[in-house]
Amino acid sequence: MKNIQARENVLELIGNTPLIKLNNVTAGMKGSFYAKVEAFNPGHSAKDRIALYIINEAERKGILRPGDTIIETTSGNTGFSIAMVSILKGYRCILAVSSKSSADKIDMLRAMGAEVHVCPAHVPADDPRSYYEVAKRLHQEVAGSIYINQYFNQLNIDAHYHSTGPEIWNQTNGQITHLVACSGTGGTISGTAKFLKEQNPNIQVLGIDAYGSVIQKYHETREFDKEEIYPYRIEGLGKNLIPSATDFDTIDRFIKVTDEDSAHTTRELAKKEGLFVGYTSGAAMQGIKQFSEEGVFDENSVVVVIFPDHGSRYMSKVFSDEWMQQQGFMDTEKESQPSVQYIK
């Protein structure tokens, strides 16, 4: 067939996500603010980038062969991306998922053909029930399997060094002054920061962490403090261990955000910007608000924030009035979503 404008498959849609100016949630702040909206990837998150990059590298090195099994730990997004790539490349996919992951995410993983093992969220990383240890055990038990291990995989950083960083640099015409990003595995912020700082060492890289996570304390002291660990609600942000996929030397500072503030800001992005993005995107935007209040930005600042995923994965959480009320986050008389009118 001639002159048909089509992609070979959905994997060709990964990357080159848009940079969108934030106009309303940044009212009163100094600087110009732009969101790198990763929900425009076909799997609706930044994790598409690492899934395709790591699997391609494993194939290139002969580690991954036709019919093999891919095993991974995930809060949901990486798992979805790996499942998507596995479908098109003919691999079996087994995922160890945190029980903190939304029901929406778990259902989507199953819909993509993945075998899902849901593991308790609030146990130590070395507990045999943790999703880290369950994935390791499955890798030992399943013949012909590879374990992606995104928290300790240099390729996680490399994927963003070769894609997200160059895209942001080109999209801002080299004018970016600040990068703001959440840190979970650390691959997104580290790889993007590494590339950007090679172009301009003066770019400030600002990380977002959660209360209940050890990341900020480790960045400041290089000490792992178990006293920092306690349960929190945000998925894909912070950690109860120190991932080697986080290059702390590329990050200038961290700030912590609360579950409640991040939830409200996630909903605010939908209502004020028309950006239906996920909980960690709200956390990243909340971090910008707090940095702005501290006077980190000025009129000449060009701030790029990475919004990691899509809001559809949080319908049972931050976009649910019932869930918000159950967490004590919401005054239903003031903040509830518009009602639905059924015509009979």
Short mmCIF file of C-alpha atoms in Angstrom, two decimals:
data_model
loop_
_atom_site.label_atom_id
_atom_site.label_comp_id
_atom_site.label_asym_id
_atom_site.label_seq_id
_atom_site.Cartn_x
_atom_site.Cartn_y
_atom_site.Cartn_z
CA MET A 1 0.00 0.00 0.00
CA LYS A 2 1.29 3.47 -0.85
CA ASN A 3 1.17 6.76 1.03
CA ILE A 4 -0.51 5.40 4.16
CA GLN A 5 0.52 7.52 7.11
CA ALA A 6 0.62 5.01 9.95
CA ARG A 7 2.87 3.82 12.74
CA GLU A 8 4.15 0.25 12.67
CA ASN A 9 2.85 -0.26 16.22
CA VAL A 10 2.24 1.70 19.43
CA LEU A 11 5.88 1.46 20.51
CA GLU A 12 6.75 4.03 17.86
CA LEU A 13 4.63 6.54 19.81
CA ILE A 14 6.87 6.41 22.89
CA GLY A 15 8.64 9.68 23.67
CA ASN A 16 8.50 13.16 22.17
CA THR A 17 5.77 14.09 24.63
CA PRO A 18 4.57 17.71 24.59
CA LEU A 19 5.68 20.58 26.79
CA ILE A 20 2.60 22.51 27.93
CA LYS A 21 2.59 25.96 29.51
CA LEU A 22 0.92 26.19 32.92
CA ASN A 23 -1.20 29.32 33.04
CA ASN A 24 -3.63 29.16 35.96
CA VAL A 25 -2.20 27.05 38.80
CA THR A 26 0.91 29.23 38.70
CA ALA A 27 -0.96 32.54 39.05
CA GLY A 28 1.03 34.93 41.24
CA MET A 29 4.26 32.94 40.96
CA LYS A 30 7.44 34.42 39.53
CA GLY A 31 8.76 32.71 36.41
CA SER A 32 7.41 30.72 33.49
CA PHE A 33 6.26 27.17 34.12
CA TYR A 34 5.95 24.28 31.66
CA ALA A 35 4.78 20.70 32.17
CA LYS A 36 6.36 17.75 30.38
CA VAL A 37 3.18 15.66 30.15
CA GLU A 38 4.20 12.00 30.02
CA ALA A 39 0.59 10.82 29.85
CA PHE A 40 0.88 11.38 26.09
CA ASN A 41 2.97 8.20 25.83
CA PRO A 42 0.91 5.24 24.55
CA GLY A 43 1.03 3.57 27.97
CA HIS A 44 0.13 6.92 29.55
CA SER A 45 3.27 7.29 31.67
CA ALA A 46 6.99 8.05 31.60
CA LYS A 47 7.65 4.37 32.31
CA ASP A 48 7.08 3.53 28.64
CA ARG A 49 10.52 5.00 28.02
CA ILE A 50 12.38 2.69 30.40
CA ALA A 51 10.36 -0.41 29.52
CA LEU A 52 11.20 -0.17 25.83
CA TYR A 53 14.80 0.94 26.39
CA ILE A 54 15.67 -1.78 28.92
CA ILE A 55 13.98 -4.55 26.94
CA ASN A 56 15.69 -3.45 23.72
CA GLU A 57 19.05 -3.46 25.51
CA ALA A 58 18.40 -6.92 26.98
CA GLU A 59 17.60 -8.21 23.49
CA ARG A 60 20.67 -6.55 22.00
CA LYS A 61 22.92 -8.16 24.62
CA GLY A 62 21.32 -11.59 24.19
CA ILE A 63 19.99 -11.64 27.75
CA LEU A 64 16.36 -11.80 26.61
CA ARG A 65 15.29 -14.39 24.05
CA PRO A 66 11.99 -15.19 22.30
CA GLY A 67 9.48 -16.76 24.68
CA ASP A 68 11.27 -15.62 27.85
CA THR A 69 9.53 -14.12 30.89
CA ILE A 70 9.98 -10.58 32.18
CA ILE A 71 9.58 -10.03 35.94
CA GLU A 72 9.40 -6.67 37.67
CA THR A 73 8.40 -4.81 40.81
CA THR A 74 6.03 -1.93 40.17
CA SER A 75 3.61 0.54 41.71
CA GLY A 76 1.67 0.05 38.47
CA ASN A 77 3.04 2.25 35.72
CA THR A 78 6.24 0.34 34.94
CA GLY A 79 4.28 -2.87 34.98
CA PHE A 80 1.76 -1.56 32.48
CA SER A 81 4.54 -0.38 30.18
CA ILE A 82 6.41 -3.69 30.40
CA ALA A 83 3.18 -5.60 29.74
CA MET A 84 2.52 -3.43 26.68
CA VAL A 85 6.02 -3.98 25.27
CA SER A 86 5.84 -7.70 26.12
CA ILE A 87 2.64 -8.12 24.11
CA LEU A 88 4.26 -6.74 20.98
CA LYS A 89 7.55 -8.59 21.45
CA GLY A 90 6.10 -11.94 22.53
CA TYR A 91 7.18 -12.20 26.17
CA ARG A 92 5.37 -13.42 29.27
CA CYS A 93 5.04 -10.74 31.96
CA ILE A 94 4.92 -11.32 35.74
CA LEU A 95 4.58 -8.35 38.09
CA ALA A 96 4.99 -7.92 41.86
CA VAL A 97 2.79 -4.98 42.82
CA SER A 98 2.50 -2.96 46.02
CA SER A 99 -0.89 -3.17 47.73
CA LYS A 100 -0.75 0.65 47.83
CA SER A 101 -1.35 0.66 44.08
CA SER A 102 -4.84 1.73 43.07
CA ALA A 103 -7.40 -0.87 42.02
CA ASP A 104 -7.47 0.93 38.66
CA LYS A 105 -3.79 0.16 38.08
CA ILE A 106 -4.08 -3.48 39.10
CA ASP A 107 -7.09 -4.00 36.83
CA MET A 108 -5.21 -2.44 33.91
CA LEU A 109 -2.23 -4.76 34.45
CA ARG A 110 -4.53 -7.78 34.29
CA ALA A 111 -6.24 -6.38 31.20
CA MET A 112 -2.81 -6.25 29.53
CA GLY A 113 -2.27 -9.94 30.17
CA ALA A 114 0.18 -9.66 33.08
CA GLU A 115 0.31 -12.16 35.93
CA VAL A 116 -0.01 -9.98 39.04
CA HIS A 117 1.19 -10.68 42.60
CA VAL A 118 -0.11 -8.05 45.06
CA CYS A 119 2.26 -7.64 48.02
CA PRO A 120 1.77 -5.79 51.33
CA ALA A 121 3.01 -2.20 51.06
CA HIS A 122 3.96 -1.40 54.62
CA VAL A 123 6.59 -4.07 55.31
CA PRO A 124 10.39 -3.60 55.30
CA ALA A 125 12.09 -3.91 51.92
CA ASP A 126 13.90 -7.08 53.05
CA ASP A 127 10.70 -8.77 54.27
CA PRO A 128 10.01 -11.89 52.14
CA ARG A 129 6.50 -10.54 51.48
CA SER A 130 7.72 -7.20 50.07
CA TYR A 131 7.34 -6.76 46.35
CA TYR A 132 11.12 -6.51 46.02
CA GLU A 133 11.66 -9.93 47.60
CA VAL A 134 8.68 -11.54 45.86
CA ALA A 135 10.06 -10.46 42.47
CA LYS A 136 13.49 -11.89 43.36
CA ARG A 137 11.89 -15.19 44.39
CA LEU A 138 9.84 -15.40 41.21
CA HIS A 139 12.95 -14.76 39.13
CA GLN A 140 14.68 -17.70 40.84
CA GLU A 141 11.67 -19.96 40.35
CA VAL A 142 10.73 -19.15 36.75
CA ALA A 143 13.08 -20.62 34.16
CA GLY A 144 14.01 -18.35 31.27
CA SER A 145 13.17 -15.17 33.14
CA ILE A 146 14.86 -11.81 33.56
CA TYR A 147 14.27 -9.39 36.44
CA ILE A 148 14.24 -5.75 35.30
CA ASN A 149 14.89 -4.44 38.85
CA GLN A 150 14.27 -0.78 37.95
CA TYR A 151 15.36 0.51 41.36
CA PHE A 152 18.90 -0.78 40.84
CA ASN A 153 19.26 -0.68 37.07
CA GLN A 154 21.54 1.89 35.43
CA LEU A 155 19.52 1.53 32.23
CA ASN A 156 16.64 3.25 34.04
CA ILE A 157 18.81 6.39 34.18
CA ASP A 158 20.16 5.89 30.66
CA ALA A 159 16.67 5.76 29.14
CA HIS A 160 15.90 9.29 30.32
CA TYR A 161 19.40 10.54 29.56
CA HIS A 162 18.88 9.58 25.93
CA SER A 163 15.26 10.74 25.59
CA THR A 164 13.61 12.94 28.22
CA GLY A 165 16.64 15.17 28.79
CA PRO A 166 17.31 15.97 25.11
CA GLU A 167 13.61 16.53 24.47
CA ILE A 168 13.31 19.11 27.26
CA TRP A 169 16.52 20.85 26.19
CA ASN A 170 15.30 21.14 22.61
CA GLN A 171 11.74 22.09 23.54
CA THR A 172 12.95 24.98 25.72
CA ASN A 173 15.60 25.97 23.17
CA GLY A 174 18.15 25.56 25.96
CA GLN A 175 16.46 28.19 28.14
CA ILE A 176 15.43 25.90 31.02
CA THR A 177 16.70 27.14 34.41
CA HIS A 178 14.99 24.65 36.76
CA LEU A 179 13.90 21.01 36.47
CA VAL A 180 11.31 19.77 38.98
CA ALA A 181 10.56 16.04 39.20
CA CYS A 182 9.37 13.43 41.65
CA SER A 183 11.80 10.76 42.79
CA GLY A 184 10.74 7.15 43.20
CA THR A 185 13.22 4.85 41.51
CA GLY A 186 15.08 8.06 40.68
CA GLY A 187 15.66 7.15 37.05
CA THR A 188 13.56 9.94 35.54
CA ILE A 189 15.03 12.79 37.55
CA SER A 190 18.59 11.42 37.44
CA GLY A 191 18.82 10.68 33.73
CA THR A 192 17.08 13.89 32.72
CA ALA A 193 19.21 15.95 35.12
CA LYS A 194 22.45 14.36 33.94
CA PHE A 195 21.80 15.36 30.33
CA LEU A 196 20.58 18.87 31.16
CA LYS A 197 23.50 19.64 33.48
CA GLU A 198 25.94 18.53 30.76
CA GLN A 199 24.41 21.23 28.56
CA ASN A 200 24.26 23.86 31.33
CA PRO A 201 25.70 23.12 34.79
CA ASN A 202 23.75 26.07 36.23
CA ILE A 203 20.39 24.37 35.77
CA GLN A 204 18.88 23.68 39.20
CA VAL A 205 17.39 20.22 39.70
CA LEU A 206 14.71 20.11 42.38
CA GLY A 207 13.43 16.76 43.62
CA ILE A 208 10.09 15.96 45.23
CA ASP A 209 9.87 13.44 48.07
CA ALA A 210 7.09 12.19 50.35
CA TYR A 211 6.73 12.34 54.11
CA GLY A 212 7.41 8.74 55.15
CA SER A 213 10.26 8.33 52.65
CA VAL A 214 14.03 8.24 53.26
CA ILE A 215 15.12 9.97 50.04
CA GLN A 216 15.45 13.61 51.17
CA LYS A 217 17.24 12.71 54.40
CA TYR A 218 19.68 10.49 52.51
CA HIS A 219 20.37 13.26 49.98
CA GLU A 220 21.21 15.68 52.78
CA THR A 221 23.20 13.39 55.09
CA ARG A 222 24.07 10.27 53.03
CA GLU A 223 22.63 8.30 55.94
CA PHE A 224 19.79 5.78 55.72
CA ASP A 225 17.44 6.65 58.58
CA LYS A 226 14.75 4.05 59.31
CA GLU A 227 13.05 6.56 61.60
CA GLU A 228 12.00 8.47 58.48
CA ILE A 229 9.87 5.54 57.29
CA TYR A 230 6.13 5.42 57.92
CA PRO A 231 3.07 4.70 55.74
CA TYR A 232 1.92 7.28 53.20
CA ARG A 233 -0.54 7.23 50.32
CA ILE A 234 1.17 8.65 47.22
CA GLU A 235 2.15 5.92 44.75
CA GLY A 236 5.44 6.06 42.85
CA LEU A 237 6.99 8.76 45.04
CA GLY A 238 9.68 8.29 47.66
CA LYS A 239 11.04 5.02 48.98
CA ASN A 240 11.83 2.95 52.09
CA LEU A 241 15.21 2.05 50.60
CA ILE A 242 17.95 3.83 48.64
CA PRO A 243 17.72 2.99 44.91
CA SER A 244 21.01 2.98 43.03
CA ALA A 245 19.01 4.32 40.06
CA THR A 246 18.99 7.65 41.91
CA ASP A 247 22.10 9.73 41.15
CA PHE A 248 21.98 12.05 44.15
CA ASP A 249 24.89 14.13 42.87
CA THR A 250 22.80 15.43 39.95
CA ILE A 251 20.03 16.70 42.26
CA ASP A 252 20.49 20.06 43.99
CA ARG A 253 17.85 19.71 46.68
CA PHE A 254 14.66 17.95 47.72
CA ILE A 255 11.44 19.10 49.30
CA LYS A 256 8.74 16.93 50.89
CA VAL A 257 5.03 17.19 50.12
CA THR A 258 2.07 15.79 52.03
CA ASP A 259 -0.46 13.28 50.75
CA GLU A 260 -3.28 15.76 51.33
CA ASP A 261 -1.72 18.77 49.61
CA SER A 262 -0.70 16.62 46.66
CA ALA A 263 -4.21 15.19 46.29
CA HIS A 264 -5.80 18.64 46.24
CA THR A 265 -3.24 19.92 43.73
CA THR A 266 -3.86 16.91 41.46
CA ARG A 267 -7.54 17.81 41.34
CA GLU A 268 -6.67 21.48 40.87
CA LEU A 269 -4.63 20.67 37.75
CA ALA A 270 -7.70 19.05 36.20
CA LYS A 271 -10.05 21.88 37.12
CA LYS A 272 -7.76 24.82 36.29
CA GLU A 273 -5.53 23.55 33.48
CA GLY A 274 -7.62 20.77 31.94
CA LEU A 275 -4.73 18.40 32.67
CA PHE A 276 -6.10 15.07 33.86
CA VAL A 277 -2.88 13.79 35.39
CA GLY A 278 -1.95 11.47 38.24
CA TYR A 279 -1.19 11.75 41.96
CA THR A 280 2.57 12.17 41.49
CA SER A 281 1.93 14.97 39.02
CA GLY A 282 -0.02 16.73 41.74
CA ALA A 283 2.87 16.09 44.12
CA ALA A 284 5.32 17.64 41.64
CA MET A 285 3.09 20.69 41.21
CA GLN A 286 2.68 20.99 44.97
CA GLY A 287 6.48 21.01 45.23
CA ILE A 288 6.60 23.92 42.79
CA LYS A 289 4.15 25.85 44.97
CA GLN A 290 6.34 25.29 48.02
CA PHE A 291 9.55 26.19 46.21
CA SER A 292 7.85 29.33 44.92
CA GLU A 293 6.80 30.31 48.43
CA GLU A 294 10.45 29.98 49.47
CA GLY A 295 11.51 32.41 46.73
CA VAL A 296 13.42 29.82 44.69
CA PHE A 297 12.20 31.26 41.36
CA ASP A 298 12.42 34.76 39.88
CA GLU A 299 10.93 36.51 36.84
CA ASN A 300 13.56 35.00 34.54
CA SER A 301 13.08 31.41 35.69
CA VAL A 302 12.07 28.85 33.07
CA VAL A 303 10.78 25.92 35.09
CA VAL A 304 10.00 22.51 33.60
CA VAL A 305 8.09 20.01 35.73
CA ILE A 306 7.65 16.38 34.75
CA PHE A 307 4.09 15.07 35.12
CA PRO A 308 4.65 11.28 35.13
CA ASP A 309 1.26 9.74 34.35
CA HIS A 310 -2.46 9.98 33.60
CA GLY A 311 -5.34 10.66 35.97
CA SER A 312 -7.38 7.65 34.85
CA ARG A 313 -5.23 5.47 37.11
CA TYR A 314 -6.48 7.29 40.20
CA MET A 315 -10.26 7.34 39.73
CA SER A 316 -10.67 5.22 42.86
CA LYS A 317 -8.34 7.51 44.82
CA VAL A 318 -7.70 11.24 44.37
CA PHE A 319 -10.54 11.70 41.88
CA SER A 320 -12.99 9.89 44.14
CA ASP A 321 -14.88 12.17 46.54
CA GLU A 322 -15.55 9.15 48.75
CA TRP A 323 -11.84 8.24 48.99
CA MET A 324 -10.87 11.86 49.67
CA GLN A 325 -13.45 12.03 52.45
CA GLN A 326 -12.30 8.70 53.93
CA GLN A 327 -8.75 10.08 54.17
CA GLY A 328 -10.03 13.22 55.91
CA PHE A 329 -8.82 15.33 53.00
CA MET A 330 -12.07 16.93 51.99
CA ASP A 331 -14.95 19.15 53.02
CA THR A 332 -17.66 17.69 50.78
CA GLU A 333 -19.80 20.83 50.93
CA LYS A 334 -16.99 22.89 49.38
CA GLU A 335 -14.95 20.51 47.27
CA SER A 336 -17.12 17.75 45.81
CA GLN A 337 -17.17 17.06 42.09
CA PRO A 338 -20.19 18.20 40.04
CA SER A 339 -23.16 15.89 40.48
CA VAL A 340 -24.49 13.60 37.77
CA GLN A 341 -28.10 14.17 36.70
CA TYR A 342 -29.96 11.10 35.42
CA ILE A 343 -32.88 11.85 33.13
CA LYS A 344 -35.76 9.39 33.38
#
